[in-house]
Amino acid sequence: MEAGGRGRNLFIKMPAGNGFLFGNPALDWGYESVPQPAINSRRIYFPRGKGLGGTSIMNGMMYMRGVPKDYDSWKEMGLSGWGFTELMPYFLRAEHSRDRQGPWHGKEGPLKTQPAANFGVLEQAFVDAAVATGHRRLDDLNGPERTGVARSDSTVYKGVRQSTAIAYLGSTPKNLHVVTNKHVHRIRFEGQRAIGLETTTGEFIRANQEVIICGGVFGTPHILMLSGIGPADDLLKHNIEIRADLTGVGANFLDHIGACIQYGSDRLDLSHARHQRIDKAALLMARWLLNGGGPGGGAFFSTVLFHALRDPEFPEFQVFMTPMTVDENLTEGENEKIPLLQRWGKKLLVRGRKVAMPGIQLDVSLERPRSKGTLRLASNNPLTHPIINPNHFSDPYDLGTMIEGVKAMREVMSQQPIAQYTTGELGAWRGVRTNAEIADAIRATAYTCHHVSSTARMGNENDAGAVLDAELKVRGIDNLRDCDASAMPTQITGNLNATVIAMAEKAADMILGRAPLSPIDPRV
């Protein structure tokens, strides 16, 4: 059951079409945070996909696993079967790599991957500058090493975004009945047994066996709380009958917060911003429609650097380099007045209210922040979004560590291979020197990197904050599971999409009562 449509919109399929998805209420849930005191009381816009495929219909299409230590820490938390070697066979079962060979990649799965397109002069210059600063040049960010700089892999194939709906539902299995445009209100019960789902229109759909919630980091805890599963004190305020008092529902909100550093450039010819004039955008669109080729057939994000302050097997930062400057936050400011010829074309590139400009943007993402946020009910109306408080930088460690990461990236950008293409730092970063000034610039530019997790997390039987057990079953409830990023026990190092898909592959075996796949360790 899916609240949105079938996830087959033209601009979902087109990798460069994200600007048509963000803020579109038919395709984007459009969540928004409460003002965040530590980042100048700004609100954060959280786009989330509304349609089959979930947020994979609008993500950045980076294929990125966590590092082994991420998953081994889950196993060390008492979650048997969730270590790196136990999850690796499910990554391989899911993946169909076009170009990669060897034990780190799958070749026959439904999720097609390939090296990211749109890797050009500025991307190569950034890689060269990073190497000149001492960072390791890598070939494969999903291989044996993670700390370093490389062209990323992408969930794109022959110019088409590989959302989970496109990858897995090209042909619908005979035992699967997909229902779209059905917004789930709550789970229905007999005692402590989940027996089905009720929609916002009052329709009841009975489950013969299990109910499996895959509503995502925001949707899953929202549905659970509306169903009486969550912190009792909070639910009682909204006149919701308590089914299970689980304080972890909506707690432990984790996000990769990123500092956005922008550099100007006079090289429009090398920037993705060149595509946003309507005639250029029309040409890009025409080439893509013809054969999936051209810039429109790839994500505009292709280059990533992982930086470690201490342990190269556990880097603290993921840095995204984009050869244009954009303002993603849909909650801030007025729409920029721009010439007519740019208005339509800009939608291919820009998620926010301002036009893309030639330049270079670094989003310096903190991978394991200590700040934890919350998601709470605003009302018992299922159509009202929950109250989202990421609580960014509430732990001083996060801002202090971010300052160190920013310093390292500014050093990279000072190197000749990339500095020759820039005209200096922009906005809040112009003239910044001291730690205090860097902290102010971070507060002014910090934004989500769209990697939210852990709002209904797994945990061992002694973990009072856990919502799920190691089989993804909801504590205290029969016949109810959750499988999405909300179930992740902790944040991981990198983008979340590949991990959520591997979790789902593993969950399929659990649901069907199959023995788990044999562990695989590609390091040996």
Coordinates of C-alpha atoms in Angstrom, one line a residue:
M1 CA 0.0 0.0 0.0
E2 CA 1.4 3.3 -1.1
A3 CA 0.1 6.8 -0.3
G4 CA 1.5 8.3 -3.5
G5 CA 1.5 7.2 -7.1
R6 CA 3.4 4.5 -9.0
G7 CA 6.7 6.4 -9.1
R8 CA 6.9 6.5 -12.9
N9 CA 6.9 10.2 -13.5
L10 CA 9.2 11.3 -16.3
F11 CA 11.3 13.4 -14.0
I12 CA 11.7 10.5 -11.6
K13 CA 13.2 8.5 -14.4
M14 CA 15.4 11.4 -15.6
P15 CA 18.4 11.7 -13.2
A16 CA 18.7 15.4 -13.8
G17 CA 15.1 16.0 -13.1
N18 CA 15.2 16.4 -9.3
G19 CA 14.3 20.1 -9.4
F20 CA 10.8 19.1 -10.7
L21 CA 10.3 16.7 -7.8
F22 CA 11.4 18.7 -4.7
G23 CA 8.5 20.7 -3.4
N24 CA 6.0 19.1 -5.7
P25 CA 3.2 17.9 -3.3
A26 CA 2.3 15.0 -5.6
L27 CA 5.8 13.6 -5.3
D28 CA 7.3 15.1 -2.2
W29 CA 5.9 14.8 1.4
G30 CA 7.6 18.1 2.1
Y31 CA 8.5 17.7 5.8
E32 CA 9.9 20.7 7.7
S33 CA 11.7 21.0 11.0
V34 CA 11.0 23.4 13.8
P35 CA 13.5 26.3 14.0
Q36 CA 16.9 25.1 15.1
P37 CA 18.5 27.4 17.7
A38 CA 22.1 26.3 16.9
I39 CA 21.9 27.2 13.2
N40 CA 20.5 30.7 13.6
S41 CA 16.9 29.5 14.2
R42 CA 16.5 28.3 10.6
R43 CA 14.0 25.6 9.6
I44 CA 15.3 22.6 7.6
Y45 CA 13.3 21.3 4.7
F46 CA 13.3 17.5 4.5
P47 CA 12.2 16.3 1.0
R48 CA 10.9 12.8 1.0
G49 CA 9.6 10.8 -1.9
K50 CA 5.8 10.2 -2.2
G51 CA 5.3 7.3 -4.5
L52 CA 6.4 3.7 -5.0
G53 CA 10.2 3.7 -4.4
G54 CA 10.0 6.1 -1.5
T55 CA 12.8 8.6 -1.3
S56 CA 14.8 6.6 -3.9
I57 CA 12.6 8.4 -6.4
M58 CA 14.3 11.7 -5.6
N59 CA 17.6 11.0 -3.9
G60 CA 21.1 11.9 -5.2
M61 CA 21.5 8.4 -6.7
M62 CA 24.8 7.6 -5.0
Y63 CA 25.4 4.0 -4.5
M64 CA 27.3 3.9 -1.2
R65 CA 27.6 1.3 1.5
G66 CA 28.7 2.0 5.1
V67 CA 32.1 0.8 6.2
P68 CA 32.6 -2.5 8.0
K69 CA 32.9 -0.9 11.4
D70 CA 29.4 0.5 11.0
Y71 CA 27.7 -2.8 10.8
D72 CA 30.0 -4.6 13.1
S73 CA 29.0 -2.1 15.8
W74 CA 25.4 -3.2 15.2
K75 CA 26.5 -6.8 15.9
E76 CA 28.4 -5.7 19.0
M77 CA 25.2 -4.0 20.3
G78 CA 23.7 -7.5 20.5
L79 CA 22.0 -7.6 17.1
S80 CA 23.0 -11.1 15.9
G81 CA 23.2 -11.4 12.1
W82 CA 23.7 -7.7 11.4
G83 CA 27.5 -7.5 11.2
F84 CA 29.4 -6.6 8.0
T85 CA 30.0 -10.1 6.8
E86 CA 26.4 -11.1 7.4
L87 CA 25.0 -8.1 5.5
M88 CA 27.5 -8.3 2.6
P89 CA 25.8 -11.2 0.8
Y90 CA 22.6 -9.1 0.8
F91 CA 24.4 -6.1 -0.8
L92 CA 25.7 -8.5 -3.4
R93 CA 22.3 -10.1 -4.0
A94 CA 20.8 -6.6 -4.6
E95 CA 23.5 -5.1 -6.8
H96 CA 23.9 -5.4 -10.6
S97 CA 27.2 -3.5 -11.3
R98 CA 27.7 -2.6 -14.9
D99 CA 31.5 -2.2 -14.6
R100 CA 32.8 -3.4 -11.3
Q101 CA 34.4 -6.8 -10.9
G102 CA 35.6 -8.8 -7.9
P103 CA 34.3 -9.8 -4.5
W104 CA 33.0 -6.4 -3.5
H105 CA 30.3 -6.2 -6.1
G106 CA 27.2 -8.1 -7.3
K107 CA 26.6 -8.7 -11.0
E108 CA 23.1 -10.2 -11.1
G109 CA 20.8 -8.2 -8.7
P110 CA 18.0 -5.9 -9.7
L111 CA 19.6 -2.7 -8.6
K112 CA 21.8 -1.6 -11.5
T113 CA 24.8 0.6 -10.8
Q114 CA 27.5 2.3 -12.8
P115 CA 30.2 5.0 -12.3
A116 CA 28.5 8.3 -12.0
A117 CA 28.1 10.3 -15.2
N118 CA 28.9 14.1 -15.4
F119 CA 32.4 13.7 -14.2
G120 CA 34.2 16.6 -15.9
V121 CA 37.1 19.1 -15.6
L122 CA 36.1 20.6 -12.3
E123 CA 35.5 17.2 -10.7
Q124 CA 38.9 15.9 -11.9
A125 CA 40.6 19.2 -10.6
F126 CA 39.0 18.6 -7.2
V127 CA 40.4 15.0 -7.1
D128 CA 43.8 16.3 -8.1
A129 CA 43.7 19.0 -5.4
A130 CA 42.7 16.5 -2.8
V131 CA 45.6 14.2 -3.8
A132 CA 48.0 17.2 -3.7
T133 CA 46.9 17.8 -0.1
G134 CA 47.6 14.2 0.9
H135 CA 44.3 12.4 0.4
R136 CA 44.4 9.0 -1.2
R137 CA 43.1 8.6 -4.8
L138 CA 40.6 5.7 -4.8
D139 CA 39.0 3.8 -7.6
D140 CA 36.1 2.4 -5.8
L141 CA 34.4 3.9 -2.7
N142 CA 32.7 0.6 -2.1
G143 CA 35.9 -1.4 -2.1
P144 CA 38.5 -2.3 0.5
E145 CA 39.3 1.4 1.4
R146 CA 37.0 4.3 2.1
T147 CA 39.1 7.2 3.3
G148 CA 40.1 9.1 0.1
V149 CA 38.7 10.8 -2.9
A150 CA 37.0 9.2 -6.0
R151 CA 34.3 9.3 -8.6
S152 CA 31.3 7.7 -7.0
D153 CA 29.0 4.9 -8.2
S154 CA 25.5 5.8 -9.1
T155 CA 22.1 4.0 -9.1
V156 CA 21.6 5.0 -12.8
Y157 CA 21.5 2.6 -15.8
K158 CA 21.3 3.7 -19.4
G159 CA 20.3 7.2 -18.4
V160 CA 17.4 6.0 -16.1
R161 CA 17.2 6.5 -12.3
Q162 CA 17.1 3.1 -10.6
S163 CA 14.7 3.8 -7.8
T164 CA 13.6 0.7 -5.9
A165 CA 10.3 0.7 -7.8
I166 CA 12.1 0.8 -11.2
A167 CA 14.7 -1.7 -10.1
Y168 CA 12.4 -4.3 -8.4
L169 CA 8.9 -3.7 -9.9
G170 CA 9.7 -3.7 -13.6
S171 CA 7.3 -6.7 -13.7
T172 CA 5.1 -7.2 -10.7
P173 CA 5.4 -10.7 -9.2
K174 CA 2.3 -12.8 -9.2
N175 CA 2.1 -12.9 -5.4
L176 CA 2.3 -9.1 -5.0
H177 CA -0.7 -6.8 -5.2
V178 CA 0.3 -3.1 -5.3
V179 CA -2.2 -0.5 -4.2
T180 CA -1.4 3.2 -4.8
N181 CA -3.0 6.4 -3.6
K182 CA -4.0 4.7 -0.3
H183 CA -2.7 6.8 2.7
V184 CA -2.4 4.6 5.8
H185 CA -3.9 6.2 9.0
R186 CA -3.1 3.5 11.5
I187 CA -2.6 -0.2 12.2
R188 CA -5.6 -2.1 13.5
F189 CA -5.3 -4.7 16.3
E190 CA -7.0 -7.6 18.0
G191 CA -5.4 -7.4 21.5
Q192 CA -1.6 -7.1 20.8
R193 CA -1.8 -8.7 17.4
A194 CA -1.7 -6.5 14.3
I195 CA -4.5 -7.6 11.9
G196 CA -4.4 -4.9 9.2
L197 CA -4.4 -1.3 8.2
E198 CA -6.9 1.5 8.2
T199 CA -6.6 4.2 5.5
T200 CA -7.4 7.9 6.0
T201 CA -10.7 7.4 4.2
G202 CA -11.7 4.7 6.8
E203 CA -11.1 1.7 4.6
F204 CA -9.8 -1.4 6.4
I205 CA -7.4 -3.9 4.7
R206 CA -6.9 -7.1 6.6
A207 CA -3.6 -8.8 6.8
N208 CA -3.6 -12.6 6.7
Q209 CA -0.2 -12.9 8.1
E210 CA 2.0 -9.9 9.0
V211 CA 1.9 -6.1 8.7
I212 CA 5.2 -4.6 7.5
I213 CA 5.6 -0.9 7.8
C214 CA 8.1 0.8 5.4
G215 CA 7.0 4.4 5.8
G216 CA 10.5 5.8 6.2
V217 CA 12.2 7.8 8.9
F218 CA 9.2 10.2 9.2
G219 CA 6.3 8.1 8.1
T220 CA 7.0 4.9 10.1
P221 CA 7.1 6.5 13.6
H222 CA 4.2 8.7 12.6
I223 CA 2.0 5.6 11.8
L224 CA 3.2 3.8 14.9
M225 CA 2.3 6.6 17.2
L226 CA -1.1 7.1 15.5
S227 CA -1.6 3.4 16.2
G228 CA -0.9 3.7 19.9
I229 CA 2.7 2.5 19.7
G230 CA 5.1 5.1 21.2
P231 CA 5.8 7.2 24.3
A232 CA 2.6 6.9 26.3
D233 CA 2.7 10.3 27.9
D234 CA 2.8 11.9 24.5
L235 CA 0.2 9.7 22.9
L236 CA -2.3 10.3 25.8
K237 CA -2.1 14.1 25.1
H238 CA -3.7 13.3 21.7
N239 CA -6.3 10.9 23.0
I240 CA -4.7 7.9 21.4
E241 CA -5.2 4.5 23.1
I242 CA -1.9 3.0 24.2
R243 CA -1.1 -0.3 22.6
A244 CA 2.6 -0.4 23.5
D245 CA 4.6 2.2 25.6
L246 CA 7.8 2.4 23.5
T247 CA 9.7 5.6 24.3
G248 CA 12.1 5.0 21.4
V249 CA 9.4 5.7 18.7
G250 CA 10.3 9.0 17.3
A251 CA 13.5 9.3 19.5
N252 CA 17.1 8.9 18.5
F253 CA 16.6 11.0 15.3
L254 CA 20.0 11.1 13.6
D255 CA 21.0 13.1 10.6
H256 CA 24.2 13.8 8.6
I257 CA 24.4 17.5 9.0
G258 CA 26.5 19.3 6.4
A259 CA 28.3 22.6 6.3
C260 CA 27.9 24.2 2.8
I261 CA 31.0 26.0 1.5
Q262 CA 30.5 27.8 -1.8
Y263 CA 33.2 29.2 -4.2
G264 CA 32.6 31.5 -7.1
S265 CA 33.8 30.9 -10.6
D266 CA 33.8 32.6 -14.0
R267 CA 33.8 29.3 -15.8
L268 CA 30.2 28.9 -16.7
D269 CA 31.3 26.6 -19.5
L270 CA 32.5 24.0 -16.9
S271 CA 29.5 24.4 -14.6
H272 CA 26.2 22.5 -14.5
A273 CA 24.6 25.9 -14.2
R274 CA 25.1 26.3 -17.9
H275 CA 22.2 23.9 -18.5
Q276 CA 19.5 26.1 -16.8
R277 CA 18.7 28.5 -19.6
I278 CA 15.6 27.2 -21.3
D279 CA 17.2 26.6 -24.7
K280 CA 20.1 24.6 -23.0
A281 CA 17.6 22.8 -20.8
A282 CA 15.5 21.9 -23.8
L283 CA 18.6 20.5 -25.6
L284 CA 19.5 18.5 -22.4
M285 CA 16.0 17.1 -22.3
A286 CA 15.9 16.3 -26.0
R287 CA 19.1 14.3 -25.8
W288 CA 17.9 12.4 -22.8
L289 CA 14.5 11.6 -24.4
L290 CA 16.3 10.4 -27.5
N291 CA 18.5 7.8 -25.9
G292 CA 19.0 8.5 -22.2
G293 CA 22.3 10.3 -23.1
G294 CA 23.9 13.6 -22.3
P295 CA 24.1 15.4 -19.0
G296 CA 20.4 14.7 -18.3
G297 CA 21.2 11.0 -18.0
G298 CA 23.3 11.3 -14.9
A299 CA 23.2 12.8 -11.5
F300 CA 24.8 16.2 -11.0
F301 CA 26.8 14.8 -8.0
S302 CA 29.7 12.5 -9.0
T303 CA 32.6 13.2 -6.8
V304 CA 33.1 12.3 -3.1
L305 CA 35.9 12.7 -0.5
F306 CA 36.0 10.8 2.8
H307 CA 38.2 12.4 5.4
A308 CA 39.4 10.8 8.6
L309 CA 40.7 12.8 11.6
R310 CA 41.8 9.7 13.5
D311 CA 41.0 6.2 12.0
P312 CA 41.2 5.8 8.2
E313 CA 38.8 2.8 8.6
F314 CA 36.2 5.1 10.2
P315 CA 36.2 8.5 8.5
E316 CA 34.3 11.3 10.2
F317 CA 33.4 13.2 7.0
Q318 CA 31.9 12.6 3.7
V319 CA 32.3 15.6 1.3
F320 CA 30.2 16.1 -1.8
M321 CA 31.7 18.3 -4.5
T322 CA 29.2 19.9 -6.9
P323 CA 30.4 22.1 -9.9
M324 CA 27.8 24.7 -9.3
T325 CA 26.4 26.6 -6.3
V326 CA 22.8 26.1 -5.2
D327 CA 20.6 26.9 -2.2
E328 CA 18.5 23.7 -1.5
N329 CA 16.5 24.9 1.5
L330 CA 12.9 25.4 0.3
T331 CA 12.0 27.0 3.6
E332 CA 14.2 30.1 3.3
G333 CA 13.7 33.4 1.5
E334 CA 11.7 34.5 -1.4
N335 CA 11.9 32.9 -4.9
E336 CA 14.6 34.7 -6.8
K337 CA 13.5 36.9 -9.7
I338 CA 15.3 35.7 -12.7
P339 CA 15.0 36.2 -16.5
L340 CA 12.1 34.3 -18.3
L341 CA 14.5 32.1 -20.2
Q342 CA 15.9 30.7 -17.0
R343 CA 12.7 30.1 -15.1
W344 CA 11.9 26.7 -16.6
G345 CA 15.4 25.6 -17.1
K346 CA 16.4 26.2 -13.6
K347 CA 14.0 23.5 -12.4
L348 CA 16.4 20.9 -13.8
L349 CA 19.1 21.9 -11.4
V350 CA 17.8 23.8 -8.4
R351 CA 15.9 22.5 -5.4
G352 CA 15.6 25.8 -3.6
R353 CA 14.5 29.3 -4.3
K354 CA 17.6 30.7 -6.0
V355 CA 19.1 30.1 -9.4
A356 CA 22.2 27.9 -9.7
M357 CA 25.4 29.8 -10.3
P358 CA 28.8 28.8 -11.8
G359 CA 31.1 27.8 -9.0
I360 CA 32.0 24.9 -6.7
Q361 CA 30.0 23.8 -3.7
L362 CA 31.3 21.5 -1.0
D363 CA 28.9 19.9 1.4
V364 CA 31.0 18.7 4.4
S365 CA 28.9 16.1 6.0
L366 CA 29.5 14.9 9.6
E367 CA 29.0 11.1 9.5
R368 CA 28.4 10.2 13.2
P369 CA 26.9 13.2 14.9
R370 CA 26.2 12.9 18.6
S371 CA 23.3 15.3 18.6
K372 CA 20.0 13.4 18.6
G373 CA 16.6 14.8 17.7
T374 CA 13.0 13.8 18.1
L375 CA 9.8 13.3 16.1
R376 CA 6.5 13.9 18.0
L377 CA 2.9 14.0 17.1
A378 CA 1.4 17.4 16.3
S379 CA -2.1 16.0 16.5
N380 CA -4.0 12.7 16.0
N381 CA -4.9 13.8 12.5
P382 CA -2.9 11.6 10.1
L383 CA -2.8 14.3 7.5
T384 CA -0.9 16.7 9.8
H385 CA 2.9 16.3 9.7
P386 CA 4.6 15.4 12.9
I387 CA 6.8 17.9 14.8
I388 CA 10.4 17.4 13.7
N389 CA 13.3 18.6 15.8
P390 CA 16.7 17.4 14.6
N391 CA 18.3 19.2 17.5
H392 CA 21.3 20.0 15.3
F393 CA 24.6 20.9 17.2
S394 CA 23.0 20.3 20.6
D395 CA 26.1 18.3 21.5
P396 CA 29.2 20.6 21.3
Y397 CA 31.2 17.8 19.9
D398 CA 29.5 18.1 16.6
L399 CA 30.3 21.7 15.9
G400 CA 33.9 21.4 17.2
T401 CA 34.5 18.4 14.9
M402 CA 32.8 20.1 12.0
I403 CA 35.3 23.0 12.3
E404 CA 38.2 20.5 11.8
G405 CA 36.6 19.0 8.7
V406 CA 35.9 22.4 7.2
K407 CA 39.6 23.5 7.7
A408 CA 40.7 20.3 5.9
M409 CA 38.5 21.0 2.9
R410 CA 39.4 24.7 2.7
E411 CA 43.0 23.5 2.4
V412 CA 42.0 21.2 -0.5
M413 CA 40.3 24.1 -2.2
S414 CA 43.5 26.3 -1.9
Q415 CA 45.5 23.9 -4.1
Q416 CA 46.3 25.1 -7.6
P417 CA 44.5 22.3 -9.5
I418 CA 41.1 23.5 -8.3
A419 CA 41.9 27.1 -7.1
Q420 CA 42.7 28.1 -10.7
Y421 CA 39.0 27.8 -11.4
T422 CA 37.6 29.7 -8.5
T423 CA 37.2 33.4 -7.6
G424 CA 37.1 33.0 -3.9
E425 CA 34.7 31.9 -1.1
L426 CA 31.2 33.3 -1.1
G427 CA 28.5 34.5 1.3
A428 CA 29.1 33.6 5.0
W429 CA 32.5 32.1 4.2
R430 CA 34.0 35.3 2.6
G431 CA 37.0 36.5 4.8
V432 CA 36.5 33.8 7.4
R433 CA 39.7 33.0 9.4
T434 CA 39.3 32.2 13.1
N435 CA 37.6 29.2 14.6
A436 CA 34.8 31.4 15.9
E437 CA 34.3 32.8 12.4
I438 CA 34.2 29.3 11.0
A439 CA 31.7 28.3 13.6
D440 CA 29.5 31.2 12.6
A441 CA 29.7 30.3 8.9
I442 CA 28.8 26.7 9.7
R443 CA 25.7 27.9 11.7
A444 CA 24.7 30.1 8.7
T445 CA 25.0 27.4 6.1
A446 CA 24.4 24.0 7.8
Y447 CA 21.8 21.9 6.1
T448 CA 20.7 18.3 6.1
C449 CA 22.5 15.9 3.8
H450 CA 19.2 13.9 3.5
H451 CA 20.5 10.9 5.5
V452 CA 18.1 10.7 8.4
S453 CA 17.8 7.5 10.4
S454 CA 17.0 5.5 13.5
T455 CA 13.6 6.9 14.6
A456 CA 12.3 3.4 15.4
R457 CA 15.6 1.6 15.8
M458 CA 16.6 -2.0 16.4
G459 CA 18.2 -3.0 19.7
N460 CA 18.9 -6.0 22.0
E461 CA 16.4 -7.1 24.6
N462 CA 18.0 -5.0 27.3
D463 CA 18.0 -1.8 25.3
A464 CA 15.2 0.3 26.7
G465 CA 15.2 2.7 23.8
A466 CA 14.8 0.0 21.1
V467 CA 11.6 -0.3 19.2
L468 CA 12.5 -3.4 17.2
D469 CA 14.3 -6.6 17.8
A470 CA 16.9 -8.2 15.6
E471 CA 14.2 -9.6 13.3
L472 CA 12.7 -6.1 12.8
K473 CA 9.7 -7.0 14.9
V474 CA 8.0 -4.3 17.0
R475 CA 8.4 -4.9 20.7
G476 CA 5.3 -6.1 22.5
I477 CA 3.2 -6.5 19.3
D478 CA 2.6 -9.7 17.3
N479 CA 2.8 -9.8 13.5
L480 CA 4.2 -6.3 13.0
R481 CA 7.6 -5.4 11.5
D482 CA 9.4 -2.2 10.3
C483 CA 11.9 -2.2 7.5
D484 CA 13.4 1.1 6.4
A485 CA 16.0 3.6 7.6
S486 CA 14.1 4.2 10.8
A487 CA 15.1 0.7 11.9
M488 CA 18.9 1.4 11.6
P489 CA 20.5 1.2 15.1
T490 CA 23.0 4.0 14.3
Q491 CA 24.1 6.2 11.6
I492 CA 26.5 4.8 9.0
T493 CA 29.4 6.2 7.0
G494 CA 27.9 7.3 3.7
N495 CA 24.6 7.4 1.9
L496 CA 21.8 5.3 3.3
N497 CA 20.0 3.9 0.2
A498 CA 22.1 0.9 -0.5
T499 CA 22.0 -0.2 3.2
V500 CA 18.2 0.1 3.4
I501 CA 17.9 -2.1 0.3
A502 CA 20.3 -4.7 1.8
M503 CA 18.2 -4.6 5.0
A504 CA 15.1 -5.2 2.9
E505 CA 16.7 -8.2 1.2
K506 CA 17.6 -9.6 4.6
A507 CA 14.1 -8.9 5.9
A508 CA 12.6 -10.8 3.0
D509 CA 14.5 -14.0 4.1
M510 CA 13.3 -13.4 7.7
I511 CA 9.7 -12.9 6.7
L512 CA 9.7 -16.0 4.5
G513 CA 11.4 -18.1 7.2
R514 CA 14.5 -18.8 5.1
A515 CA 17.9 -19.4 6.5
P516 CA 20.1 -16.3 6.2
L517 CA 22.7 -16.2 3.4
S518 CA 26.1 -17.4 4.3
P519 CA 28.5 -14.6 5.5
I520 CA 30.9 -13.2 3.0
D521 CA 34.1 -11.3 3.8
P522 CA 35.5 -9.7 0.6
R523 CA 38.6 -8.5 2.6
V524 CA 40.0 -12.1 2.6

